């Protein structure tokens, strides 16, 4: 490291004084080159517009939006559409961009250049993770007025494209839900018809009819028991009637000898009067169809037939002698018919019991099948109701988007015609030019000083010659010589300055013209 004692600034100052023109001339030439660059380089202007993401005007508690994409995602989509080749070509033609100065450029190159000049910056309100609440659209170009118009046109495209995308997405969602609702409604009706046909097919054996079937089974079983009892009674009655018929047939044969038989029984004649009294006593206890009553009536009729008509004063009698046997046979026949009827009833009741027992046995199977059908029907019905609610919400959201009550992009600061170019940066170029000019002049001066082999100081002579310097005599100028030297320096500096200014003005006039030069000088002084 060089110490402060070793660093002699006077040495470098003397070197700069000796090589002053090697520093000034490159410095001035660099300034002229920088000025030329500033004048030649086309001015780039920038126009900006600030767009605010305005939330929907209807509270989300009342109307829930169906546009689920975030602002960033929609901005990416809209940016792709706005900066598409077709849209940029239309903007280039409408605003006559690159029309005169860039006639040789292909339309694809113009589109690519315009796309590079468009920049979109999203603002999140100063909080990380928060959804974007604003964004800026900036555009750079050579013509201030045109880039202002194009920037506002792009902002308008963003706004209209956002409205179109939101409305299209809302309508697309609504149409999709409507199609799905129609499909689910068709499936629901088919499942409902299937459930209805199933219930009609297995009516009487459904799970909700189990208790009714069990009650009917219990009643049929009791009815069957009653029919069996009635059948048993009828069978007994038939046996009794068969025995009575056989007994009646034996009694008829015996009654052909009534006088002798009656005398052997009670040792008194059986006349019509006694038989009539006995008949009245039996009729008081039995019906007219009782066998004993019928037998007495027949006996009275036979006795009355044997006696003369004048001697008979008998009550009305029944049928002839064979009537008892006929009545008993008719009762036997009726009893047989009744038995057949009861058998048919028993068979019918057993068939009904078997049918209801089968229904009761199949109830668990029907319950599982019906449960599966009802579960599918319930799921479809729930899905249908859910889709119906979503369809209503989607229709409300579509109406909200059509009325532009949803989330919107609103221009807060429209683009204005820029007054100053953003490129090239004049201050930066001036600073760089000064630094480069000083560096170049200092470098050349140092190079020339290094290439000069003459001795500048006594120390250099002693070091080189290895001889001691006894005395040094500086050059002494007279007063007149000093004035001449001073006048020459002033003249030289003035000449260089004049040449520099004239060159600079000449370059400006050559590039911009007189009026533009005056404006350019005013702008330099205003900015510097």
Coordinates of C-alpha atoms in Angstrom, one line a residue:
X1 CA 0.0 0.0 0.0
X2 CA 1.4 3.4 -1.0
X3 CA 1.9 5.7 2.1
X4 CA 0.7 9.2 2.2
X5 CA 4.4 10.4 2.3
X6 CA 5.1 8.6 -1.0
X7 CA 2.1 10.2 -2.6
X8 CA 3.1 13.6 -3.9
X9 CA 0.1 15.4 -5.4
X10 CA 2.2 18.2 -6.7
X11 CA 3.9 15.8 -9.0
X12 CA 0.5 15.0 -10.7
X13 CA -0.5 18.6 -10.7
X14 CA 2.7 19.5 -12.5
X15 CA 2.1 16.7 -14.9
X16 CA -1.4 18.0 -15.5
X17 CA -0.1 21.4 -16.1
X18 CA 2.5 20.2 -18.6
X19 CA -0.1 18.0 -20.4
X20 CA -3.1 20.3 -20.1
X21 CA -4.0 20.1 -23.8
X22 CA -3.9 16.4 -23.7
X23 CA -6.6 16.6 -21.0
X24 CA -8.7 19.4 -22.4
X25 CA -8.9 18.3 -26.1
X26 CA -10.0 14.7 -25.4
X27 CA -12.4 16.0 -22.7
X28 CA -14.0 18.4 -25.1
X29 CA -14.1 15.8 -27.9
X30 CA -15.9 13.4 -25.5
X31 CA -18.4 16.1 -24.6
X32 CA -19.1 16.7 -28.3
X33 CA -19.5 13.0 -28.8
X34 CA -21.9 12.8 -25.9
X35 CA -23.8 15.7 -27.2
X36 CA -24.0 14.1 -30.6
X37 CA -25.2 10.9 -29.0
X38 CA -27.9 12.7 -27.1
X39 CA -29.0 14.5 -30.3
X40 CA -28.9 11.5 -32.5
X41 CA -30.5 9.0 -30.2
X42 CA -34.3 9.0 -30.6
X43 CA -36.2 10.3 -27.6
X44 CA -38.4 7.7 -25.9
X45 CA -41.5 9.0 -24.1
X46 CA -43.5 7.0 -21.6
X47 CA -47.3 7.3 -20.9
X48 CA -48.9 5.7 -17.9
X49 CA -52.5 5.1 -16.8
X50 CA -53.6 3.8 -13.4
X51 CA -56.6 1.4 -13.3
X52 CA -58.3 0.6 -10.1
X53 CA -59.8 -2.8 -9.4
X54 CA -63.2 -1.8 -8.1
X55 CA -65.1 -4.5 -6.1
X56 CA -68.6 -5.4 -7.0
X57 CA -71.3 -3.0 -5.9
X58 CA -73.7 -5.6 -4.6
X59 CA -72.5 -7.2 -1.3
X60 CA -71.4 -10.8 -1.6
X61 CA -73.8 -11.8 1.2
X62 CA -76.6 -11.1 -1.2
X63 CA -75.1 -12.0 -4.6
X64 CA -72.1 -14.3 -4.7
X65 CA -69.9 -13.9 -7.8
X66 CA -69.3 -17.0 -9.9
X67 CA -66.0 -15.6 -11.4
X68 CA -63.5 -17.4 -9.2
X69 CA -60.3 -16.4 -11.0
X70 CA -58.1 -13.9 -9.2
X71 CA -57.3 -10.5 -10.5
X72 CA -53.7 -11.6 -11.4
X73 CA -55.0 -14.6 -13.4
X74 CA -57.5 -12.5 -15.2
X75 CA -54.9 -9.8 -15.9
X76 CA -52.6 -12.5 -17.4
X77 CA -55.5 -13.7 -19.6
X78 CA -56.5 -10.2 -20.6
X79 CA -52.9 -9.2 -21.3
X80 CA -52.5 -12.2 -23.6
X81 CA -55.7 -11.1 -25.4
X82 CA -54.9 -7.4 -25.5
X83 CA -51.4 -7.9 -26.7
X84 CA -52.3 -10.5 -29.2
X85 CA -51.1 -10.1 -32.7
X86 CA -54.6 -9.3 -34.1
X87 CA -55.3 -6.6 -31.5
X88 CA -51.9 -5.0 -31.8
X89 CA -52.1 -4.9 -35.6
X90 CA -55.5 -3.2 -35.3
X91 CA -54.0 -0.6 -32.9
X92 CA -51.0 0.0 -35.2
X93 CA -53.2 0.6 -38.2
X94 CA -55.7 2.8 -36.3
X95 CA -53.1 5.0 -34.8
X96 CA -50.6 4.8 -37.7
X97 CA -47.8 3.7 -35.5
X98 CA -44.4 3.3 -37.2
X99 CA -45.9 4.6 -40.4
X100 CA -43.4 7.2 -41.7
X101 CA -40.1 6.6 -40.1
X102 CA -40.3 2.8 -40.1
X103 CA -41.9 2.0 -43.5
X104 CA -39.4 -0.8 -44.1
X105 CA -40.4 -2.7 -40.9
X106 CA -42.5 -5.8 -41.3
X107 CA -45.8 -5.9 -39.5
X108 CA -44.5 -8.7 -37.3
X109 CA -41.6 -6.6 -36.2
X110 CA -43.9 -3.7 -35.4
X111 CA -46.1 -6.0 -33.4
X112 CA -43.1 -7.4 -31.5
X113 CA -41.8 -3.9 -30.9
X114 CA -45.1 -2.6 -29.6
X115 CA -45.5 -5.7 -27.4
X116 CA -42.1 -5.0 -25.8
X117 CA -43.0 -1.4 -25.1
X118 CA -46.2 -2.3 -23.2
X119 CA -45.6 -3.0 -19.5
X120 CA -48.2 -3.9 -16.8
X121 CA -47.4 -3.5 -13.1
X122 CA -49.8 -4.9 -10.5
X123 CA -50.2 -3.2 -7.1
X124 CA -51.3 -5.2 -4.0
X125 CA -51.9 -2.3 -1.7
X126 CA -48.6 -2.7 0.1
X127 CA -49.4 -6.1 1.7
X128 CA -47.9 -9.4 0.6
X129 CA -50.6 -12.0 -0.1
X130 CA -53.3 -9.4 -0.6
X131 CA -55.3 -9.5 -3.8
X132 CA -54.4 -6.9 -6.4
X133 CA -56.4 -3.7 -6.1
X134 CA -54.9 -1.7 -8.9
X135 CA -52.5 -1.9 -11.8
X136 CA -50.7 0.4 -14.2
X137 CA -50.3 0.2 -18.0
X138 CA -47.2 2.0 -19.3
X139 CA -46.2 2.4 -22.9
X140 CA -43.0 3.8 -24.4
X141 CA -42.6 5.3 -27.8
X142 CA -41.2 8.1 -29.9
X143 CA -44.3 10.1 -30.5
X144 CA -45.7 11.4 -27.2
X145 CA -49.2 12.0 -28.5
X146 CA -49.6 8.6 -30.1
X147 CA -48.3 6.7 -27.1
X148 CA -50.8 8.6 -25.0
X149 CA -53.6 7.6 -27.3
X150 CA -52.4 4.0 -27.5
X151 CA -52.1 3.8 -23.7
X152 CA -55.7 5.0 -23.3
X153 CA -56.8 2.6 -26.0
X154 CA -55.1 -0.3 -24.2
X155 CA -56.7 0.7 -20.9
X156 CA -60.1 0.8 -22.7
X157 CA -59.4 -2.7 -24.1
X158 CA -58.5 -4.0 -20.7
X159 CA -61.8 -2.6 -19.2
X160 CA -64.0 -3.9 -22.0
X161 CA -62.2 -7.3 -22.2
X162 CA -62.6 -7.7 -18.4
X163 CA -66.3 -7.1 -18.7
X164 CA -66.6 -9.4 -21.6
X165 CA -64.6 -12.2 -19.9
X166 CA -66.6 -11.9 -16.7
X167 CA -69.9 -11.8 -18.5
X168 CA -68.8 -14.7 -20.8
X169 CA -67.7 -16.8 -17.8
X170 CA -70.9 -16.0 -15.9
X171 CA -73.0 -17.0 -18.9
X172 CA -70.9 -20.0 -19.6
X173 CA -71.3 -21.1 -16.0
X174 CA -75.1 -20.5 -16.2
X175 CA -75.4 -22.5 -19.4
X176 CA -73.3 -25.3 -18.1
X177 CA -75.4 -25.5 -14.9
X178 CA -78.6 -25.4 -17.0
X179 CA -77.4 -28.3 -19.1
X180 CA -76.4 -30.3 -16.1
X181 CA -79.8 -29.4 -14.4
X182 CA -81.7 -30.7 -17.5
X183 CA -79.6 -33.9 -17.5
X184 CA -80.1 -34.5 -13.7
X185 CA -83.9 -33.7 -14.1
X186 CA -84.2 -36.3 -16.8
X187 CA -82.4 -38.9 -14.7
X188 CA -84.5 -37.9 -11.7
X189 CA -87.7 -38.4 -13.6
X190 CA -86.5 -41.8 -14.9
X191 CA -85.6 -42.8 -11.3
X192 CA -88.9 -41.5 -10.1
X193 CA -90.8 -43.5 -12.8
X194 CA -88.7 -46.6 -11.9
X195 CA -89.5 -46.1 -8.2
X196 CA -93.2 -45.7 -9.1
X197 CA -93.2 -48.9 -11.3
X198 CA -91.5 -50.8 -8.5
X199 CA -94.1 -49.7 -6.0
X200 CA -96.9 -50.6 -8.3
X201 CA -95.3 -54.0 -9.1
X202 CA -94.8 -55.0 -5.5
X203 CA -97.9 -53.3 -4.1
X204 CA -98.9 -55.1 -1.0
X205 CA -95.4 -56.3 -0.2
X206 CA -93.7 -53.0 0.5
X207 CA -92.0 -52.4 3.8
X208 CA -94.5 -49.8 5.0
X209 CA -97.2 -52.4 4.5
X210 CA -95.6 -55.0 6.7
X211 CA -97.7 -54.2 9.8
X212 CA -100.9 -54.3 7.7
X213 CA -99.9 -57.6 6.2
X214 CA -99.2 -59.1 9.6
X215 CA -102.6 -57.9 10.8
X216 CA -104.3 -59.4 7.8
X217 CA -102.4 -62.6 8.3
X218 CA -103.5 -62.7 11.9
X219 CA -107.1 -62.1 10.8
X220 CA -106.9 -64.7 8.1
X221 CA -105.5 -67.2 10.5
X222 CA -108.3 -66.5 12.9
X223 CA -110.8 -66.8 10.0
X224 CA -109.2 -70.1 9.0
X225 CA -109.5 -71.4 12.6
X226 CA -113.1 -70.4 12.6
X227 CA -113.7 -72.1 9.2
X228 CA -112.1 -75.3 10.6
X229 CA -114.4 -75.1 13.6
X230 CA -117.4 -74.5 11.3
X231 CA -116.2 -77.4 9.1
X232 CA -116.0 -79.7 12.1
X233 CA -119.5 -78.7 13.2
X234 CA -120.9 -79.2 9.7
X235 CA -119.2 -82.6 9.6
X236 CA -120.8 -83.5 12.9
X237 CA -124.2 -82.2 11.7
X238 CA -123.9 -84.3 8.6
X239 CA -123.2 -87.4 10.7
X240 CA -126.2 -86.6 12.9
X241 CA -128.4 -86.1 9.9
X242 CA -127.2 -89.4 8.4
X243 CA -128.0 -91.1 11.6
X244 CA -131.4 -89.4 11.8
X245 CA -132.3 -90.5 8.3
X246 CA -131.4 -94.0 9.1
X247 CA -133.4 -93.9 12.3
X248 CA -136.3 -92.3 10.4
X249 CA -136.3 -95.0 7.9
X250 CA -136.5 -97.6 10.7
X251 CA -139.2 -95.7 12.5
X252 CA -141.3 -95.5 9.4
X253 CA -141.3 -99.2 9.1
X254 CA -142.2 -99.6 12.7
X255 CA -145.0 -97.0 12.6
X256 CA -146.9 -99.1 10.0
X257 CA -148.1 -101.1 13.1
X258 CA -149.1 -98.1 15.2
X259 CA -152.2 -99.6 17.0
X260 CA -150.5 -102.7 18.3
X261 CA -147.4 -100.8 19.1
X262 CA -149.3 -98.1 21.0
X263 CA -151.2 -100.7 23.0
X264 CA -148.0 -102.4 23.9
X265 CA -146.5 -99.2 25.0
X266 CA -148.9 -97.4 27.3
X267 CA -152.0 -99.8 27.2
X268 CA -154.2 -96.9 25.8
X269 CA -155.2 -96.0 22.3
X270 CA -153.3 -93.3 20.5
X271 CA -156.1 -91.1 19.2
X272 CA -155.8 -87.9 17.2
X273 CA -156.5 -85.7 20.3
X274 CA -153.7 -87.1 22.3
X275 CA -151.4 -86.9 19.4
X276 CA -152.5 -83.3 18.8
X277 CA -151.7 -82.4 22.4
X278 CA -148.3 -84.1 22.2
X279 CA -147.6 -82.2 18.9
X280 CA -148.5 -78.9 20.6
X281 CA -146.2 -79.7 23.4
X282 CA -143.3 -80.5 21.0
X283 CA -144.0 -77.4 18.9
X284 CA -143.7 -75.3 22.0
X285 CA -140.2 -76.7 22.5
X286 CA -139.0 -77.3 18.9
X287 CA -139.3 -75.9 15.5
X288 CA -141.6 -77.2 12.8
X289 CA -138.7 -78.9 11.1
X290 CA -137.8 -81.0 14.1
X291 CA -138.0 -84.7 13.3
X292 CA -140.3 -85.6 16.2
X293 CA -142.6 -82.7 15.2
X294 CA -142.7 -83.9 11.6
X295 CA -143.2 -87.5 12.7
X296 CA -146.2 -86.6 14.9
X297 CA -147.7 -84.6 12.1
X298 CA -147.4 -87.5 9.7
X299 CA -149.0 -89.9 12.3
X300 CA -151.9 -87.5 12.8
X301 CA -152.3 -87.2 9.0
X302 CA -152.4 -91.0 8.6
X303 CA -155.0 -91.4 11.4
X304 CA -157.1 -88.6 10.0
X305 CA -157.0 -90.4 6.6
X306 CA -158.3 -93.6 8.1
X307 CA -161.2 -91.9 9.9
X308 CA -164.4 -90.5 8.2
X309 CA -164.3 -86.8 7.3
X310 CA -167.1 -86.0 9.7
X311 CA -165.2 -87.4 12.7
X312 CA -162.1 -85.5 12.0
X313 CA -161.5 -82.1 13.4
X314 CA -157.8 -81.9 13.1
X315 CA -155.4 -79.0 12.8
X316 CA -153.6 -78.3 9.6
X317 CA -151.0 -81.0 9.0
X318 CA -147.8 -81.1 7.1
X319 CA -146.7 -83.1 4.1
X320 CA -147.3 -86.8 3.6
X321 CA -145.5 -89.6 5.4
X322 CA -142.2 -89.4 3.3
X323 CA -141.7 -85.7 4.2
X324 CA -139.5 -86.3 7.2
X325 CA -137.2 -88.3 5.1
X326 CA -137.2 -85.7 2.4
X327 CA -136.5 -82.9 4.9
X328 CA -133.7 -84.8 6.5
X329 CA -132.2 -85.5 3.1
X330 CA -132.6 -81.9 2.1
X331 CA -130.8 -80.8 5.2
X332 CA -128.1 -83.4 4.6
X333 CA -127.7 -82.0 1.1
X334 CA -127.6 -78.5 2.4
X335 CA -125.1 -79.5 4.9
X336 CA -123.0 -81.1 2.2
X337 CA -123.1 -78.0 0.1
X338 CA -122.2 -76.0 3.2
X339 CA -119.2 -78.3 3.8
X340 CA -118.1 -77.8 0.2
X341 CA -118.5 -74.0 0.5
X342 CA -116.5 -74.1 3.7
X343 CA -113.8 -76.2 2.0
X344 CA -113.6 -73.7 -0.8
X345 CA -113.4 -70.9 1.8
X346 CA -110.6 -72.8 3.6
X347 CA -108.7 -73.3 0.4
X348 CA -109.2 -69.6 -0.5
X349 CA -108.1 -68.5 2.9
X350 CA -105.0 -70.8 2.8
X351 CA -104.1 -69.3 -0.5
X352 CA -104.5 -65.8 0.8
X353 CA -102.4 -66.7 3.9
X354 CA -99.7 -68.2 1.7
X355 CA -99.7 -65.0 -0.5
X356 CA -99.4 -62.7 2.5
X357 CA -96.8 -65.0 4.1
X358 CA -94.8 -64.7 0.9
X359 CA -95.1 -60.9 1.0
X360 CA -94.0 -60.8 4.6
X361 CA -91.0 -63.1 3.9
X362 CA -90.0 -61.0 0.9
X363 CA -90.3 -57.7 2.8
X364 CA -86.6 -57.6 3.8
X365 CA -85.6 -58.1 0.2
X366 CA -88.1 -55.5 -1.0
X367 CA -86.8 -53.2 1.8
X368 CA -83.2 -53.4 0.5
X369 CA -84.2 -52.9 -3.1
X370 CA -86.5 -50.0 -2.2
X371 CA -83.9 -48.5 0.0
X372 CA -81.4 -48.6 -2.9
X373 CA -83.9 -47.0 -5.2
X374 CA -84.9 -44.3 -2.7
X375 CA -81.2 -43.6 -1.9
X376 CA -80.5 -43.1 -5.6
X377 CA -83.6 -41.0 -6.0
X378 CA -82.7 -39.0 -2.9
X379 CA -79.1 -38.3 -4.1
X380 CA -80.4 -37.2 -7.5
X381 CA -83.1 -35.1 -5.8
X382 CA -80.5 -33.5 -3.6
X383 CA -78.2 -32.9 -6.6
X384 CA -81.1 -31.4 -8.5
X385 CA -82.0 -29.0 -5.7
X386 CA -78.4 -28.0 -5.4
X387 CA -78.1 -27.4 -9.1
X388 CA -81.4 -25.5 -9.1
X389 CA -80.1 -23.2 -6.4
X390 CA -76.8 -22.7 -8.2
X391 CA -78.7 -22.0 -11.5
X392 CA -80.7 -19.3 -9.7
X393 CA -77.5 -17.8 -8.3
X394 CA -75.8 -18.0 -11.7
X395 CA -78.7 -16.2 -13.3
X396 CA -78.5 -13.5 -10.7
X397 CA -74.8 -13.2 -11.2
X398 CA -75.3 -13.0 -15.0
X399 CA -77.8 -10.2 -14.5
X400 CA -75.3 -8.5 -12.2
X401 CA -72.5 -8.7 -14.7
X402 CA -74.8 -7.5 -17.6
X403 CA -75.8 -4.5 -15.5
X404 CA -72.1 -3.9 -14.7
X405 CA -72.6 -4.2 -11.0
X406 CA -69.8 -6.7 -10.5
X407 CA -66.1 -6.2 -10.1
X408 CA -64.8 -3.7 -12.6
X409 CA -61.7 -1.9 -13.8
X410 CA -62.0 1.8 -13.5
X411 CA -59.4 4.3 -14.9
X412 CA -58.2 6.5 -12.1
X413 CA -55.4 8.4 -13.9
X414 CA -55.8 8.4 -17.6
X415 CA -52.7 8.7 -19.7
X416 CA -51.5 12.2 -20.6
X417 CA -49.1 13.4 -23.3
X418 CA -45.6 13.1 -21.8
X419 CA -43.6 16.3 -21.8
X420 CA -40.1 14.9 -21.1
X421 CA -38.5 11.8 -22.6
X422 CA -37.5 9.0 -20.3
X423 CA -34.7 7.8 -22.6
X424 CA -32.0 8.7 -23.1
X425 CA -31.4 10.0 -19.5
X426 CA -29.7 13.4 -20.1
X427 CA -28.3 13.7 -16.6
X428 CA -26.8 10.3 -16.6
X429 CA -25.3 10.8 -20.1
X430 CA -23.8 14.2 -19.0
X431 CA -22.2 12.6 -15.9
X432 CA -20.9 9.6 -17.9
X433 CA -19.6 12.0 -20.6
X434 CA -17.7 14.1 -18.0
X435 CA -16.3 11.0 -16.3
X436 CA -15.3 9.5 -19.6
X437 CA -13.8 12.7 -20.9
X438 CA -11.7 13.2 -17.8
X439 CA -10.7 9.6 -17.7
X440 CA -9.7 9.7 -21.4
X441 CA -7.8 13.0 -21.0
X442 CA -6.1 12.0 -17.8
X443 CA -5.1 8.6 -19.4
X444 CA -3.6 10.2 -22.5
X445 CA -1.8 12.8 -20.4
X446 CA -0.3 10.1 -18.2
X447 CA 0.6 8.0 -21.2
X448 CA 2.4 11.0 -22.8
X449 CA 4.1 11.7 -19.6
X450 CA 5.3 8.1 -19.3
X451 CA 6.6 8.1 -22.9
X452 CA 8.6 11.4 -22.2
X453 CA 12.2 10.4 -21.2
X454 CA 13.3 13.9 -20.1
X455 CA 14.0 14.7 -16.5
X456 CA 11.4 16.5 -14.7
X457 CA 12.9 16.8 -11.3
X458 CA 16.5 16.8 -9.8
X459 CA 15.7 13.6 -8.0
X460 CA 15.0 11.8 -11.3
X461 CA 18.4 13.0 -12.7
X462 CA 20.2 11.9 -9.5
X463 CA 18.5 8.5 -9.6
X464 CA 19.2 8.0 -13.3
X465 CA 22.8 9.4 -13.5
X466 CA 23.9 8.3 -10.1
X467 CA 25.4 11.7 -9.6
X468 CA 24.5 14.3 -7.0
X469 CA 22.8 17.5 -8.1
X470 CA 24.5 20.4 -6.5
X471 CA 22.2 23.2 -7.6
X472 CA 19.1 23.8 -9.8
X473 CA 18.3 27.0 -11.5
X474 CA 14.7 27.5 -12.5
X475 CA 13.7 29.2 -15.7
X476 CA 13.1 32.9 -15.2
X477 CA 10.9 34.9 -17.5
X478 CA 10.7 38.5 -17.8
X479 CA 7.5 40.4 -17.1
X480 CA 6.9 40.8 -20.8
X481 CA 7.4 37.1 -21.5
X482 CA 5.1 36.2 -18.7
X483 CA 2.4 38.5 -20.1
X484 CA 2.9 37.0 -23.5
X485 CA 2.6 33.5 -22.1
X486 CA -0.5 34.4 -20.2
X487 CA -2.1 36.0 -23.2
X488 CA -1.3 32.9 -25.3
X489 CA -2.9 30.7 -22.7
X490 CA -6.0 32.8 -22.5
X491 CA -6.2 32.9 -26.3
X492 CA -5.8 29.2 -26.6
X493 CA -8.4 28.5 -24.0
X494 CA -10.8 31.0 -25.5
X495 CA -10.2 29.5 -29.0
X496 CA -10.9 26.0 -27.7
X497 CA -14.0 27.1 -25.9
X498 CA -15.3 29.0 -28.9
X499 CA -14.6 26.0 -31.2
X500 CA -16.3 23.7 -28.7
X501 CA -19.4 25.9 -28.4
X502 CA -19.6 26.4 -32.2
X503 CA -19.2 22.7 -32.8
X504 CA -21.9 21.9 -30.2
X505 CA -24.3 24.4 -31.7
X506 CA -23.5 23.2 -35.2
X507 CA -24.2 19.6 -34.2
X508 CA -27.5 20.6 -32.6
X509 CA -28.6 22.7 -35.6
X510 CA -27.5 20.0 -38.0
X511 CA -29.6 17.4 -36.2
X512 CA -32.6 19.4 -34.9
X513 CA -32.8 22.7 -36.7
X514 CA -32.8 26.2 -35.3
X515 CA -36.1 26.2 -33.5
X516 CA -35.6 22.8 -32.0
X517 CA -32.1 23.9 -31.0
X518 CA -33.4 26.8 -29.0
X519 CA -36.0 24.5 -27.3
X520 CA -33.3 21.9 -26.7
X521 CA -31.0 24.4 -25.0
X522 CA -33.9 25.6 -22.8
X523 CA -34.7 22.0 -21.9
X524 CA -31.1 21.4 -21.0
X525 CA -31.0 24.4 -18.7
X526 CA -34.3 23.5 -17.2
X527 CA -33.3 19.9 -16.5
X528 CA -29.8 20.6 -15.3

